[in-house]
XYZ file of C-alpha atoms in Angstrom:
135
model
C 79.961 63.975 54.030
C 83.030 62.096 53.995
C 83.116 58.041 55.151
C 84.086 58.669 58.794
C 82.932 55.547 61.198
C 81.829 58.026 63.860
C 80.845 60.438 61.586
C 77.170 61.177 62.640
C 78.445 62.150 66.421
C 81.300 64.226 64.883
C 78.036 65.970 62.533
C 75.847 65.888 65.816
C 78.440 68.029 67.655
C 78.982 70.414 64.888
C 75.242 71.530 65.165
C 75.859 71.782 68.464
C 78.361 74.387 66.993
C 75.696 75.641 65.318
C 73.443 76.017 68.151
C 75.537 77.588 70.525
C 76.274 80.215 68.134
C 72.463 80.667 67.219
C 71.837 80.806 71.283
C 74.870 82.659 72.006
C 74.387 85.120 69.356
C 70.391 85.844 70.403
C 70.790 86.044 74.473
C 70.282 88.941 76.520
C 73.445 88.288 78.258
C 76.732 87.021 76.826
C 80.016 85.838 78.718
C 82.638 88.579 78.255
C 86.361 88.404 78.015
C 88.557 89.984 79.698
C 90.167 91.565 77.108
C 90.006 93.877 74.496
C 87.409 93.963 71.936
C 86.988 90.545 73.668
C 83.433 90.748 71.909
C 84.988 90.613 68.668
C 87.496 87.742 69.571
C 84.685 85.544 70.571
C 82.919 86.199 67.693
C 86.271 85.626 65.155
C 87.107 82.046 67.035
C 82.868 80.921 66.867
C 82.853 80.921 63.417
C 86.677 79.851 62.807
C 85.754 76.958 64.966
C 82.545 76.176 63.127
C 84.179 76.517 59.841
C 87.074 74.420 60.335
C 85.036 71.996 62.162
C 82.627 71.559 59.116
C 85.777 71.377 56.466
C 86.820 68.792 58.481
C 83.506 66.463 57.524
C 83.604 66.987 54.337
C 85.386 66.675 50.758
C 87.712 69.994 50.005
C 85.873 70.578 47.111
C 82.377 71.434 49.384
C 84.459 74.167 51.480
C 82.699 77.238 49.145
C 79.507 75.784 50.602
C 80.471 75.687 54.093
C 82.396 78.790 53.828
C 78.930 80.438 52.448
C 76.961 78.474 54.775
C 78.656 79.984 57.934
C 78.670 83.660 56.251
C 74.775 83.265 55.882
C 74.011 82.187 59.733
C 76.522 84.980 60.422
C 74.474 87.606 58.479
C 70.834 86.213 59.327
C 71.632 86.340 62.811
C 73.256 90.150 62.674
C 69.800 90.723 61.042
C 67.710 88.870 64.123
C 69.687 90.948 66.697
C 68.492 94.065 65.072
C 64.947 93.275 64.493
C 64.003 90.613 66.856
C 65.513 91.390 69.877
C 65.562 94.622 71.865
C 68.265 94.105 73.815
C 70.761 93.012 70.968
C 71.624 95.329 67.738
C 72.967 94.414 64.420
C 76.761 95.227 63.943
C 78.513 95.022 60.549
C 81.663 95.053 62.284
C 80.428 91.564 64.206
C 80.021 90.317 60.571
C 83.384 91.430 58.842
C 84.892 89.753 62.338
C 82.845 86.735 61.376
C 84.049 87.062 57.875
C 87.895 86.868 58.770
C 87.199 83.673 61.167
C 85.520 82.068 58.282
C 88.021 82.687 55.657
C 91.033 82.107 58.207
C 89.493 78.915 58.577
C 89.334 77.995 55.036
C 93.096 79.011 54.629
C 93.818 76.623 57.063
C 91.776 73.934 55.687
C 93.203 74.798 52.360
C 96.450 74.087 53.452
C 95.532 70.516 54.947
C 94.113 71.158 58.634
C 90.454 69.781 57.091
C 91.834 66.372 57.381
C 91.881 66.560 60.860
C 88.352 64.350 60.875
C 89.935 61.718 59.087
C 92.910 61.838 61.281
C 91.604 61.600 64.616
C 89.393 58.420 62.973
C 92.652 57.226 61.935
C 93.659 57.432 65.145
C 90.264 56.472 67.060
C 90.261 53.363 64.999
C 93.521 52.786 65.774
C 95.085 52.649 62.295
C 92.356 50.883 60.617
C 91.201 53.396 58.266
C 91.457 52.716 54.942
C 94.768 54.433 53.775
C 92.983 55.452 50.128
C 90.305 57.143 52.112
C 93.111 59.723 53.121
C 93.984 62.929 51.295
């Protein structure tokens, strides 16, 4: 993880992330929006948001791992709907919508949006953050 003075609550809330997602994805009822394929749209922004979150806590060079990382809970949980639930069922179309959130995500953090960590410590610390430390 990169050297971020409030690093462990920004880590804390990304499992958080994580949870939600677990919870959200395993629940017998799930909020709904009001749109089209709003299903979909929810699932495409949960694992953008985790993804980006994560790039954001660590060096560029560990994205692959997050990127994987967020494909895997995406596809275990698919898996749990279908055989540990009854009122849930697996859907590969959930997962290729999980898919495009995760590698929108690492587009974005690609082209510099995972720096937003060090940023808002920048910021947070009101400009004390050792310049070197930024990308």
């Amino acid at each position: 993880m990169l050297t971020l003075p409030h690093g462990r609550t920004l880590l804390l809330v990304g499992w958080i992330l994580v949870l939600c997602i677990v919870v959200g994805s395993l629940l017998p009822k799930v909020p709904k929006l009001d749109v089209s394929e709003g299903d979909k749209v929810l699932h495409f922004l949960g694992y953008f948001g985790l993804t980006l979150w994560f790039a954001g806590l660590y060096p560029r060079r560990q994205l692959w791992v997050i990127a994987l990382g967020a494909f895997t809970l995406g596809a275990l949980l698919e898996v749990a709907q279908g055989t540990l639930t009854d009122h849930r069922q697996m859907d590969l179309a959930d997962l290729m919508v999980n898919t495009a959130g995760i590698v929108s995500a690492c587009i974005l953090a690609l082209l510099g949006l995972s720096r937003w960590a060090l940023r808002l410590e920048s910021w947070l610390t009101k400009g004390t953050f050792p310049r070197s430390e930024l990308p």
